[in-house]
CSV table of C-alpha atoms and ligand atoms in Angstrom, one decimal:
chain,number,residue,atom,x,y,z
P,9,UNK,CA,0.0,0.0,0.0
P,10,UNK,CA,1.5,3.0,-1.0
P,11,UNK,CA,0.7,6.4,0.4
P,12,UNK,CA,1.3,9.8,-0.1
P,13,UNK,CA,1.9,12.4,2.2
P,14,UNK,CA,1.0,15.8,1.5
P,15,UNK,CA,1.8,19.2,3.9
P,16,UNK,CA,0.5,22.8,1.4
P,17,UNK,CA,1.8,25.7,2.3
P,18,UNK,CA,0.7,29.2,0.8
P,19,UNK,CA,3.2,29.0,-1.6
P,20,UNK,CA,4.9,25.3,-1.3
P,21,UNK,CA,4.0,21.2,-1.6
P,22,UNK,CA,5.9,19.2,0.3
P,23,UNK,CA,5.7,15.5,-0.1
P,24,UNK,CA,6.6,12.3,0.4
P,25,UNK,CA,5.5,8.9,-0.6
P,26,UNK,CA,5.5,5.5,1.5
P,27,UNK,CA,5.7,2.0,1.3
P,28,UNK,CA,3.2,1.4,4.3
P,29,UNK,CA,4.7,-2.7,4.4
P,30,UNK,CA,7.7,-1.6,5.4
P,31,UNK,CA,7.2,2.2,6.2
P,32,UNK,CA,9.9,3.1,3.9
P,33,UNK,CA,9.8,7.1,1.9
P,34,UNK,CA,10.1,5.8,-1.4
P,35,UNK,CA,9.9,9.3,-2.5
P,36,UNK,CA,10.4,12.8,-1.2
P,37,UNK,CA,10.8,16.8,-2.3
P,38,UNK,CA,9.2,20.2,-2.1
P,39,UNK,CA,7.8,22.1,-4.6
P,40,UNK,CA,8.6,26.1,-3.6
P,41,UNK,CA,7.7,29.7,-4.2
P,42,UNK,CA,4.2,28.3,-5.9
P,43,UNK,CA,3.2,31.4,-7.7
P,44,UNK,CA,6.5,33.2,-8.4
P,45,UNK,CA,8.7,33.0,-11.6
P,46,UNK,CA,11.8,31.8,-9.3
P,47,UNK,CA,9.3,28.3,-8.4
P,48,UNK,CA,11.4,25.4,-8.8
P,49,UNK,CA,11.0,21.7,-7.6
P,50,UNK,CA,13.1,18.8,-5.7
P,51,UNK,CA,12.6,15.5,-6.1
P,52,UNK,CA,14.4,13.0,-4.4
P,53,UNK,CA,13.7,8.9,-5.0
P,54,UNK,CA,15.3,6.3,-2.4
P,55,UNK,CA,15.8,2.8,-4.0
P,56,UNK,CA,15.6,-0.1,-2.2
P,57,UNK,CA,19.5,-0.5,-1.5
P,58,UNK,CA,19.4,2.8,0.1
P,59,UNK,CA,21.1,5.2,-2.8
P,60,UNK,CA,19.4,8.0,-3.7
P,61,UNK,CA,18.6,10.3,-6.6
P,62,UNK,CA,17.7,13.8,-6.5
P,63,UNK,CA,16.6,16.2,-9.2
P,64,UNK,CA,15.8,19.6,-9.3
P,65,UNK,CA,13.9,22.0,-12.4
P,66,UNK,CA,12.6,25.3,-12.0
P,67,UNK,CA,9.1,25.5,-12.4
P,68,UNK,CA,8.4,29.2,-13.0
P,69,UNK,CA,4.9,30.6,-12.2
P,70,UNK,CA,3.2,27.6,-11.2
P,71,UNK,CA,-0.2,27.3,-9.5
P,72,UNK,CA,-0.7,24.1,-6.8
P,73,UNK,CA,-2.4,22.5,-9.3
P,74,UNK,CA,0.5,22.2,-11.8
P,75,UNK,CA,2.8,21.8,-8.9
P,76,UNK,CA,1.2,18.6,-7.9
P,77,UNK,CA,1.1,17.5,-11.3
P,78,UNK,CA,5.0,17.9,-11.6
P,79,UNK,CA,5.3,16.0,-8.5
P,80,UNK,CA,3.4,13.2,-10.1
P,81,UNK,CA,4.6,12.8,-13.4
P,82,UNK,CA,8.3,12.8,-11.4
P,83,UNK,CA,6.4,10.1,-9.5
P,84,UNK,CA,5.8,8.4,-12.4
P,85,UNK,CA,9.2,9.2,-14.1
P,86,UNK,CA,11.1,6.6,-16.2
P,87,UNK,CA,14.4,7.6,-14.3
P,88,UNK,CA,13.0,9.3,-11.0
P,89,UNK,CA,10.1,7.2,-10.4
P,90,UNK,CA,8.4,5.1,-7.7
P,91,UNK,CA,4.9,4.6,-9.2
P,92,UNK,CA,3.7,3.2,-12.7
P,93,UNK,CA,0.2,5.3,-12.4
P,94,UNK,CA,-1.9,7.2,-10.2
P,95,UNK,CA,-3.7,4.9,-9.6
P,96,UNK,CA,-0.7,3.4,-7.3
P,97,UNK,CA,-1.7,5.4,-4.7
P,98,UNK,CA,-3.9,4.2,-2.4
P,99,UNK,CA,-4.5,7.2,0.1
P,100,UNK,CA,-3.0,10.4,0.4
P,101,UNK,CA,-2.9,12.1,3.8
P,102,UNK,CA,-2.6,15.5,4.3
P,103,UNK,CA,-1.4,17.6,7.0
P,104,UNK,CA,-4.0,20.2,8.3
P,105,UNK,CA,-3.1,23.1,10.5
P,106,UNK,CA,-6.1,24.0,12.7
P,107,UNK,CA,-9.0,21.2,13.1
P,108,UNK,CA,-10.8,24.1,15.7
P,109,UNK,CA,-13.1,22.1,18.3
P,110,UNK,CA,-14.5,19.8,15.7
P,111,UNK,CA,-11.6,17.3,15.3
P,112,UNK,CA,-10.1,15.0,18.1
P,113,UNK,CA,-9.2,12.8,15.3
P,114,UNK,CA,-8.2,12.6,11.9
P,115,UNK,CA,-11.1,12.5,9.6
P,116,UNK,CA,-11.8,11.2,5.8
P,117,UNK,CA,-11.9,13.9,3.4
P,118,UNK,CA,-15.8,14.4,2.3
P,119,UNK,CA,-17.7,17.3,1.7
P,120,UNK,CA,-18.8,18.0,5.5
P,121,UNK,CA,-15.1,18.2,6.6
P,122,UNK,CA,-13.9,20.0,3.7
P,123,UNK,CA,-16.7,22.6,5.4
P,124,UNK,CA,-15.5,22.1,9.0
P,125,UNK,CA,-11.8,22.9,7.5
P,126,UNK,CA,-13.3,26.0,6.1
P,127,UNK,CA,-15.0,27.1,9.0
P,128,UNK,CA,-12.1,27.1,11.1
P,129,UNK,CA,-10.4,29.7,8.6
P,130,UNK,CA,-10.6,32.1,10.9
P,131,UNK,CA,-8.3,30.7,13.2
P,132,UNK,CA,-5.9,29.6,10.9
P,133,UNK,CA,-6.0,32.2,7.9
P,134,UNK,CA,-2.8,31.5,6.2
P,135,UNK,CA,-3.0,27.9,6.5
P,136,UNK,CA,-6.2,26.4,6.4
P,137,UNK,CA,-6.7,28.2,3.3
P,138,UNK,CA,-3.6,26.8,1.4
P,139,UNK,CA,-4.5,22.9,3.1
P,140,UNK,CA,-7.6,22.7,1.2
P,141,UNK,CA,-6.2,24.0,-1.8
P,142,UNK,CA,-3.8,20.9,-1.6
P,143,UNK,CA,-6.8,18.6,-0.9
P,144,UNK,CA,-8.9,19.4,-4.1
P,145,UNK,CA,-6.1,19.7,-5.9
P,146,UNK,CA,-5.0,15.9,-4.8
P,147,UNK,CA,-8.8,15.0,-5.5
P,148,UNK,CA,-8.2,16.3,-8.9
P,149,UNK,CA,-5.1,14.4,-9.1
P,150,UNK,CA,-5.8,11.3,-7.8
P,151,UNK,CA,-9.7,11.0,-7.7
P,152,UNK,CA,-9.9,7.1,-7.2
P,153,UNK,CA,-7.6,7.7,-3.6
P,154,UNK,CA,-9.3,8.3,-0.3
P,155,UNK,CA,-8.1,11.6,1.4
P,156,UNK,CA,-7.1,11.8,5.0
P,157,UNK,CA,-7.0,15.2,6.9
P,158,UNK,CA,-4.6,15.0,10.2
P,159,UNK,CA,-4.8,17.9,12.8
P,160,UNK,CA,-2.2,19.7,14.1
P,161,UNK,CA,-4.3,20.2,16.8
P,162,UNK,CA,-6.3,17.2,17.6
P,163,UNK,CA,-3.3,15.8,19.9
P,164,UNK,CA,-4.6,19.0,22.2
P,165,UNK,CA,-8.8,18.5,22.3
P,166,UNK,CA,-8.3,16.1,25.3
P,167,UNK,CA,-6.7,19.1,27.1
P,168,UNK,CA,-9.0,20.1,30.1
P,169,UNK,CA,-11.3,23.1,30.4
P,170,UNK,CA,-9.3,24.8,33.0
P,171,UNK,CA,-6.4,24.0,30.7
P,172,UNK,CA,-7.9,25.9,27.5
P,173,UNK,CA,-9.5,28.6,29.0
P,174,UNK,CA,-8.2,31.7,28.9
P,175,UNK,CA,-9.1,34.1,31.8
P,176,UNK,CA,-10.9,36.9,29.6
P,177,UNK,CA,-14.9,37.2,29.3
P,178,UNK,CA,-16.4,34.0,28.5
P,179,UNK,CA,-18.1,35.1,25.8
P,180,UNK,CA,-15.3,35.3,23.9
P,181,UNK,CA,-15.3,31.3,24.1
P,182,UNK,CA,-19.0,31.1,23.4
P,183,UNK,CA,-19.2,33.6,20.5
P,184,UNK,CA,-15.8,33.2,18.6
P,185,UNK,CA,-14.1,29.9,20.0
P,186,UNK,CA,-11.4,32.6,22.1
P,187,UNK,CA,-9.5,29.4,24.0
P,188,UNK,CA,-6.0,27.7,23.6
P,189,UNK,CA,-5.9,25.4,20.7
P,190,UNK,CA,-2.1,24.1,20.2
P,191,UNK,CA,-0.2,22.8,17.8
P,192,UNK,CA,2.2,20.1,16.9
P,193,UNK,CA,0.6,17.8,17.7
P,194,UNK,CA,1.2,15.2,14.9
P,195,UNK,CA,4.8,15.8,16.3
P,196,UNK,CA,4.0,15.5,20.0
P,197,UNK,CA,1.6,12.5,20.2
P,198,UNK,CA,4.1,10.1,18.0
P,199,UNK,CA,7.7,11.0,20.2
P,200,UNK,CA,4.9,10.3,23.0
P,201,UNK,CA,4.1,7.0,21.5
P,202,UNK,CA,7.8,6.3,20.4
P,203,UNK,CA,8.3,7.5,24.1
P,204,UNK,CA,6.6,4.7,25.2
P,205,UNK,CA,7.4,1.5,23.1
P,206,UNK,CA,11.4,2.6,23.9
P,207,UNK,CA,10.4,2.7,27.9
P,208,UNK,CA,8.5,-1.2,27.6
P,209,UNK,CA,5.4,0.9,29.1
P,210,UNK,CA,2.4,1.3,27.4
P,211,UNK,CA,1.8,5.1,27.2
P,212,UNK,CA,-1.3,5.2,29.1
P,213,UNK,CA,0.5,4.5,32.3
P,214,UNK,CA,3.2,7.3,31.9
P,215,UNK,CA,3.8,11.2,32.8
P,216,UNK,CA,5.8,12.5,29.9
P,217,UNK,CA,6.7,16.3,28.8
P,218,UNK,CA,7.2,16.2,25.0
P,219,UNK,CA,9.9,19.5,23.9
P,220,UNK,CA,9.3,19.9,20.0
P,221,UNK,CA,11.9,22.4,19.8
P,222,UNK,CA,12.2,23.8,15.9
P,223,UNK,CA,12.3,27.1,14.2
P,224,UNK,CA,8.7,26.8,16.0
P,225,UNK,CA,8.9,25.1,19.4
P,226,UNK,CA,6.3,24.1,22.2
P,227,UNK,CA,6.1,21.8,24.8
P,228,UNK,CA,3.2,19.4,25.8
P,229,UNK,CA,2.3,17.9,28.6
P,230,UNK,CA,0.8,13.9,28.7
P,231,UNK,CA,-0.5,12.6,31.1
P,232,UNK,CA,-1.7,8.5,30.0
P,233,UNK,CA,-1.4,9.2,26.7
P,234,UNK,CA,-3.7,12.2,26.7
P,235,UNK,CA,-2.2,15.8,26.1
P,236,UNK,CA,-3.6,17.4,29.6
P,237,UNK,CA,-1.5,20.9,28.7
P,238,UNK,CA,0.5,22.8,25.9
P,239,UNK,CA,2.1,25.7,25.3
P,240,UNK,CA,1.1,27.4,22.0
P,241,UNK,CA,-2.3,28.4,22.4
P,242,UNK,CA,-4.9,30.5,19.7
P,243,UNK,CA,-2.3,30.7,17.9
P,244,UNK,CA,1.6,28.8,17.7
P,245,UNK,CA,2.8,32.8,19.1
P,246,UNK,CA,2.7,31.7,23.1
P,247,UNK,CA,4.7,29.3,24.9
P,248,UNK,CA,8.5,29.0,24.5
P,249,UNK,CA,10.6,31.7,22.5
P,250,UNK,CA,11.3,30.1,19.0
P,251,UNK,CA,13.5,31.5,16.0
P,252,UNK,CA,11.6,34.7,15.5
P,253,UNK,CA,8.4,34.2,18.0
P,254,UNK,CA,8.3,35.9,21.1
P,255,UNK,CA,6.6,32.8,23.0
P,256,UNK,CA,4.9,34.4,26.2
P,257,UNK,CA,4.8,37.7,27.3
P,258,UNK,CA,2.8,40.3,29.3
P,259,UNK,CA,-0.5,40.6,26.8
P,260,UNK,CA,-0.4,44.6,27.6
P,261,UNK,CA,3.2,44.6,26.0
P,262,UNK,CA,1.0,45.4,22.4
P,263,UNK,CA,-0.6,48.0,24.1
P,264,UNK,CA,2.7,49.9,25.2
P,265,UNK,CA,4.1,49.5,21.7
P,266,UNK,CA,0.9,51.3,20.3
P,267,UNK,CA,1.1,54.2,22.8
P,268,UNK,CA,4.6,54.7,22.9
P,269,UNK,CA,5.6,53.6,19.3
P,270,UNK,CA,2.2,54.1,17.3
P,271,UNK,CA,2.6,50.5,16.1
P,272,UNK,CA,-0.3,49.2,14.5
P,273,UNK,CA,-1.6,45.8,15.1
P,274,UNK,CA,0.2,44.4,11.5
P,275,UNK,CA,3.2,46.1,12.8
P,276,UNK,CA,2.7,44.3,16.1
P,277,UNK,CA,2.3,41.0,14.4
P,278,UNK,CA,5.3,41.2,12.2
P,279,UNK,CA,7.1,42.2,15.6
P,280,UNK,CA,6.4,39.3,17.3
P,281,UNK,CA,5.8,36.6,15.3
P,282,UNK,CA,8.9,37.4,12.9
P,283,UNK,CA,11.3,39.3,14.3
P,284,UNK,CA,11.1,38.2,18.0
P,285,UNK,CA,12.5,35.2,20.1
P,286,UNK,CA,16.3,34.4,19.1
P,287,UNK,CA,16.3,36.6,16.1
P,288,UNK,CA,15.2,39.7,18.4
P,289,UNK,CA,17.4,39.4,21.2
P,290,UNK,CA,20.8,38.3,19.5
P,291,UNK,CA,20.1,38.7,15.5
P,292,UNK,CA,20.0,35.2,14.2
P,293,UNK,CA,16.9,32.9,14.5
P,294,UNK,CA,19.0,29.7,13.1
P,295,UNK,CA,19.9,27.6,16.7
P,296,UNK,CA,23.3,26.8,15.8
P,297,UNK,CA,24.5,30.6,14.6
P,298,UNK,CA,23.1,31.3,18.2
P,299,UNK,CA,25.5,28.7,19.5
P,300,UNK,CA,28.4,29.5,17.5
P,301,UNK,CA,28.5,33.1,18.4
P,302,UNK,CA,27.6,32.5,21.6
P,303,UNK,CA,31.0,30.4,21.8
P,304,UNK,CA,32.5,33.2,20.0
P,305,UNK,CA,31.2,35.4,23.3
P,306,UNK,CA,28.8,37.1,21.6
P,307,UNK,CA,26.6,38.3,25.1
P,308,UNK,CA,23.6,39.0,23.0
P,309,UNK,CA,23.3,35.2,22.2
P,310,UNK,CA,24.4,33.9,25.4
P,311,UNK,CA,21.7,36.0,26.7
P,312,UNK,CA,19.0,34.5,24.1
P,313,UNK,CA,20.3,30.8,25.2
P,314,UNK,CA,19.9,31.7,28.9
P,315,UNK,CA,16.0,33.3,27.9
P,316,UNK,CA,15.5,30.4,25.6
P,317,UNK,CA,16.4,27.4,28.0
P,318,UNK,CA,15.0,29.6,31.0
P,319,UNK,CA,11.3,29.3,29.5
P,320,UNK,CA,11.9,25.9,28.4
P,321,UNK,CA,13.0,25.0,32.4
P,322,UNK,CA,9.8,27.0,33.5
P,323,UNK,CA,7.5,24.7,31.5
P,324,UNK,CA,9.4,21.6,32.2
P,325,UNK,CA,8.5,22.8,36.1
P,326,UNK,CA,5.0,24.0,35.9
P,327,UNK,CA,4.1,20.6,33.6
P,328,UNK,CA,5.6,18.3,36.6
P,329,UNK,CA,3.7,20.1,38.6
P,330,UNK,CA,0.5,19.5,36.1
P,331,UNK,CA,1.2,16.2,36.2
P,332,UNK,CA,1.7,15.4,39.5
P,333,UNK,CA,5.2,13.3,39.0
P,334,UNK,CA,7.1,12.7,35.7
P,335,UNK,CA,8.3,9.4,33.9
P,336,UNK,CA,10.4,10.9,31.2
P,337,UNK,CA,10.9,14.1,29.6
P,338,UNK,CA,11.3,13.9,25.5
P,339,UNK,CA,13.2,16.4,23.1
P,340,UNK,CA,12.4,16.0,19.3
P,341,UNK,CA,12.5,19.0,16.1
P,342,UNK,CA,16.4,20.1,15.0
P,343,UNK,CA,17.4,21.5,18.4
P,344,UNK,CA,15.8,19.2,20.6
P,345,UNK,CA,17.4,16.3,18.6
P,346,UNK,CA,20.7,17.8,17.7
P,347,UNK,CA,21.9,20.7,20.3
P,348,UNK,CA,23.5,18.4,23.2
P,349,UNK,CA,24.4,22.5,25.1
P,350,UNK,CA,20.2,23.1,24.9
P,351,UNK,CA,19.6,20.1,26.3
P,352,UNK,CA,21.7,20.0,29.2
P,353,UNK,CA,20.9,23.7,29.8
P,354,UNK,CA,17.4,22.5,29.7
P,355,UNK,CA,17.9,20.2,32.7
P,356,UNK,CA,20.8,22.0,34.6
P,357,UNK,CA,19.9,22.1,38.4
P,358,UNK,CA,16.7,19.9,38.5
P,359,UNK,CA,18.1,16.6,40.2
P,360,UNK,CA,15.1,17.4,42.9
P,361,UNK,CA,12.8,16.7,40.2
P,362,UNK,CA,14.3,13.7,39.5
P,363,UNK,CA,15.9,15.1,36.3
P,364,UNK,CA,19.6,14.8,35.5
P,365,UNK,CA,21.8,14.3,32.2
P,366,UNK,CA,24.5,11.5,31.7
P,367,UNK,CA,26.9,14.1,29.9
P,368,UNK,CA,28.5,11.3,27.8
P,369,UNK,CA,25.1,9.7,26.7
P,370,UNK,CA,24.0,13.9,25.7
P,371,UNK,CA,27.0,14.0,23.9
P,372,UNK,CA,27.0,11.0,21.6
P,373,UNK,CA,26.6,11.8,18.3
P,374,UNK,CA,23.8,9.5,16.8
P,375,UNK,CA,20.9,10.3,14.9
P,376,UNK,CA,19.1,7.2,16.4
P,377,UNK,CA,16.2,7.2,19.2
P,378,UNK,CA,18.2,7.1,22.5
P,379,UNK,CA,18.4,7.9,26.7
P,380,UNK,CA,20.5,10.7,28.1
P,381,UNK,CA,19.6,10.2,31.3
P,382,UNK,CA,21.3,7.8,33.7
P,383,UNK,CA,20.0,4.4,33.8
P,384,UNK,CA,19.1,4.6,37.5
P,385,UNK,CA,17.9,8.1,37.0
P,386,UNK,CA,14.0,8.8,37.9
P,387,UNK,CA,12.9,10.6,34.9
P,388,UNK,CA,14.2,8.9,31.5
P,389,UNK,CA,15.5,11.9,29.1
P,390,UNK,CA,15.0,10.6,25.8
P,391,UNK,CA,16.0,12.0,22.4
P,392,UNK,CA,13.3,11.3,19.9
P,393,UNK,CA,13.6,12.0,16.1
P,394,UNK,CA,10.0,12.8,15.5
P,395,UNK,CA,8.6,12.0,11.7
P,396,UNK,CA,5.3,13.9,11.4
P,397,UNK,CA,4.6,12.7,8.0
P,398,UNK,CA,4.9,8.6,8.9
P,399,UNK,CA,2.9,10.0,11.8
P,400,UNK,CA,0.2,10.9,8.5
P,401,UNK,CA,0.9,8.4,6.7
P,402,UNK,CA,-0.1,6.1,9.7
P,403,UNK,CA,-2.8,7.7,10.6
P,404,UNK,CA,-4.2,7.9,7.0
P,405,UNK,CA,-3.9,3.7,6.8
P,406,UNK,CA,-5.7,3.2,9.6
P,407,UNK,CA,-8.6,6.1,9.1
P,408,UNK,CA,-8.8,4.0,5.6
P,409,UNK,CA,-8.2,0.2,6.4
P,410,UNK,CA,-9.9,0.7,10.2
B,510,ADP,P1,11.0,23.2,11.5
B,510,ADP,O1,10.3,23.7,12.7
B,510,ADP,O2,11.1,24.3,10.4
B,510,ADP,O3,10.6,21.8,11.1
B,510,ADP,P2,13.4,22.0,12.5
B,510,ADP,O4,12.7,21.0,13.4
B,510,ADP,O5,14.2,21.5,11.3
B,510,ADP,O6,12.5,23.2,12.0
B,510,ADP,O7,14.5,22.8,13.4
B,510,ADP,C1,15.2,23.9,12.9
B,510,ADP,C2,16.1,24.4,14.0
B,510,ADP,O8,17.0,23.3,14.4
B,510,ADP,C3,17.0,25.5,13.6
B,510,ADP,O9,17.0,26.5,14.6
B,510,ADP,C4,18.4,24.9,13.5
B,510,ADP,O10,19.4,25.8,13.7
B,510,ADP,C5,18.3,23.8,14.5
B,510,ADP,N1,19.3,22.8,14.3
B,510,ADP,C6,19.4,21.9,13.3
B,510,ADP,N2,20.6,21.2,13.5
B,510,ADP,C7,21.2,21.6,14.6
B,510,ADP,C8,22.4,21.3,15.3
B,510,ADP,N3,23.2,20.4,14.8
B,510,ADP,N4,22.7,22.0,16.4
B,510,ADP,C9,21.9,23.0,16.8
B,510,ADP,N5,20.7,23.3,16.2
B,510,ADP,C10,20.4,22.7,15.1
């Protein structure tokens, strides 16, 4: 069974294409700036012994619609391909940002949640939008296959009332859906599950806090394999600082920049969701350019590691608190799986929690699912590579087999 994996931006398609026997990416690449006449496309095929072939053509002013059809016939390609037709594909799951209230699950594309997807526009207007281009556009394509939707926030509906409430007029809730949301959650719920299997414990009997630490980062927290907390909220801007996102602040910060700046609210936006977290306190959003310089001694990115670990430690505190106790604590995303000096910075000075780092173990450089902690250690630090898209491609076998 053969699935494809589908993630639409505003202005990109990224892909790839599994074997579900042996959950292998047969295929993989990124169509990019959709719409501009500097569009091009990568293509990348993995044969079976492991080697792989990439090619690359520039694909000036494309629509979706003829980027997906590029991606297919290079599916389909005498040299670059994996598939003889379209009808090879059995399912093709898509990666959907904001599900609102109505999904706790992934749901089979059909007319009602292609409406649902829609509806929760609003909340989501740059990315919903561009999803369900992708899904009529791969209905167009491959009209035989079913089409799976997967949330970035259904992983979060279990979260509590008290837990997605925001303190404001409760109206707000009622009229316009005003709570916290979260996202990542494709990301979160499979280290979780990963988590788990690696432990021998099945994840309903565990306390874990999952770190997705990217350019966007948040932290979850899961308590028996439901998500009871998370840090992004309406929207991915709270929580932990990211590469250009503020992550929390005081809400009447906005309201000083107005007065005292005459910012207006686009401004605002731009100010915190772009040029914010690392980026506004040291210059560079890219983790390791942060960690270089701050081995250089820069002090402007020391200080953005000691704000960006500091939040991070906060969270890891208030979500053992949430949780009453803590079995292991999981970092995934490119810092969380790669920077060894986050990590350990992360975890500095909590051995009353339970927490500690085996500095060899932190340091080992694999790329493989592994412990950092010491084996006799309460809470097991793991290192999970997270794979959102087998995550969809998972999840789209078993919305369509059951
Ligand atoms: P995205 O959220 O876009 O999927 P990633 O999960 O790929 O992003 O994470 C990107 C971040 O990971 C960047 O800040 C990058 O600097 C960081 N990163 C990747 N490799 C390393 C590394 N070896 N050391 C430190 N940071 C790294």
């Amino acid at each position: 069974m053969k699935i494809l994996v589908i993630n639409t931006g505003s202005s990109s398609i990224k892909y790839q294409l599994f074997d579900m026997a042996t959950e292998k990416v047969l295929a993989t690449g990124i169509a990019e700036n959709i719409g501009s006449d500097a569009g091009s496309l990568t293509h990348t095929t993995m044969a079976q012994d492991g080697t792989r072939k990439k090619k690359c053509i520039s694909a000036s002013h494309m629509d979706h619609s003829k980027g997906l059809a590029r991606i297919t016939a290079l599916l389909m390609d005498r040299d670059h391909g994996v598939i003889r037709d379209t009808s090879d594909i059995a399912a093709v799951g898509h990666r959907v940002v904001h599900g609102g209230e109505t999904f706790q699950t992934p749901g089979i594309i059909d007319k009602e949640v292609m409406d649902e997807i829609e509806k929760n526009i609003p909340l989501a207007p740059l990315h919903n939008p561009a999803n369900l281009t992708g899904i009529r556009v791969a209905q167009s394509i491959f009209p035989h296959a079913p089409q799976v939707a997967v949330f970035d926030t259904a992983f979060h509906q279990t979260l509590p009332k008290h837990a997605y409430m925001y303190a404001l007029p409760y109206e707000l809730y009622e009229k316009i859906r005003v709570r916290r949301y979260g996202f990542h959650g494709t990301s979160h719920s499979y280290v979780a599950q990963e988590a788990a299997d690696f432990l021998g414990k099945p994840l309903d009997r565990l306390h874990l806090i999952t770190l997705h630490l990217g350019n966007g980062a948040s932290a979850s927290a899961v308590k028996n394999g439901q998500c009871v907390d998370t840090s992004m909220g309406l929207t991915p801007l709270e929580g932990l600082v990211m590469g250009t996102r503020a992550g929390d602040i005081d809400p009447a910060i906005p309201f000083f920049l107005s007065r005292h700046l005459n910012m207006s609210i686009d401004d605002m936006d731009d100010l915190l969701n772009k040029e914010s977290g690392l980026k506004g306190l040291c210059g560079e959003n890219d983790m390791r350019s942060v960690l270089d310089n701050a081995a250089k001694g820069d002090d402007q990115s020391r200080l953005a590691l000691d704000v960006y670990t500091y939040r991070i430690k906060k969270y890891i505190g208030a979500y053992t608190a949430v949780l009453g106790g803590l079995d292991a604590l999981v970092f995934t995303g490119g810092i969380g799986e790669n920077a060894p000096e986050i990590r350990e910075r992360c975890c500095s000075n909590l051995t009353y929690l339970g927490i500690g780092i085996d500095p060899d173990k932190n340091m080992a450089d694999t790329k493989n699912l592994r412990q950092i902690s010491p084996v006799e250690a309460a809470v097991a630090i793991l290192v999970v590579p997270t794979n959102e898209e087998l995550k969809i491609a998972r999840e789209t076998q078993k919305m369509v087999c059951g």
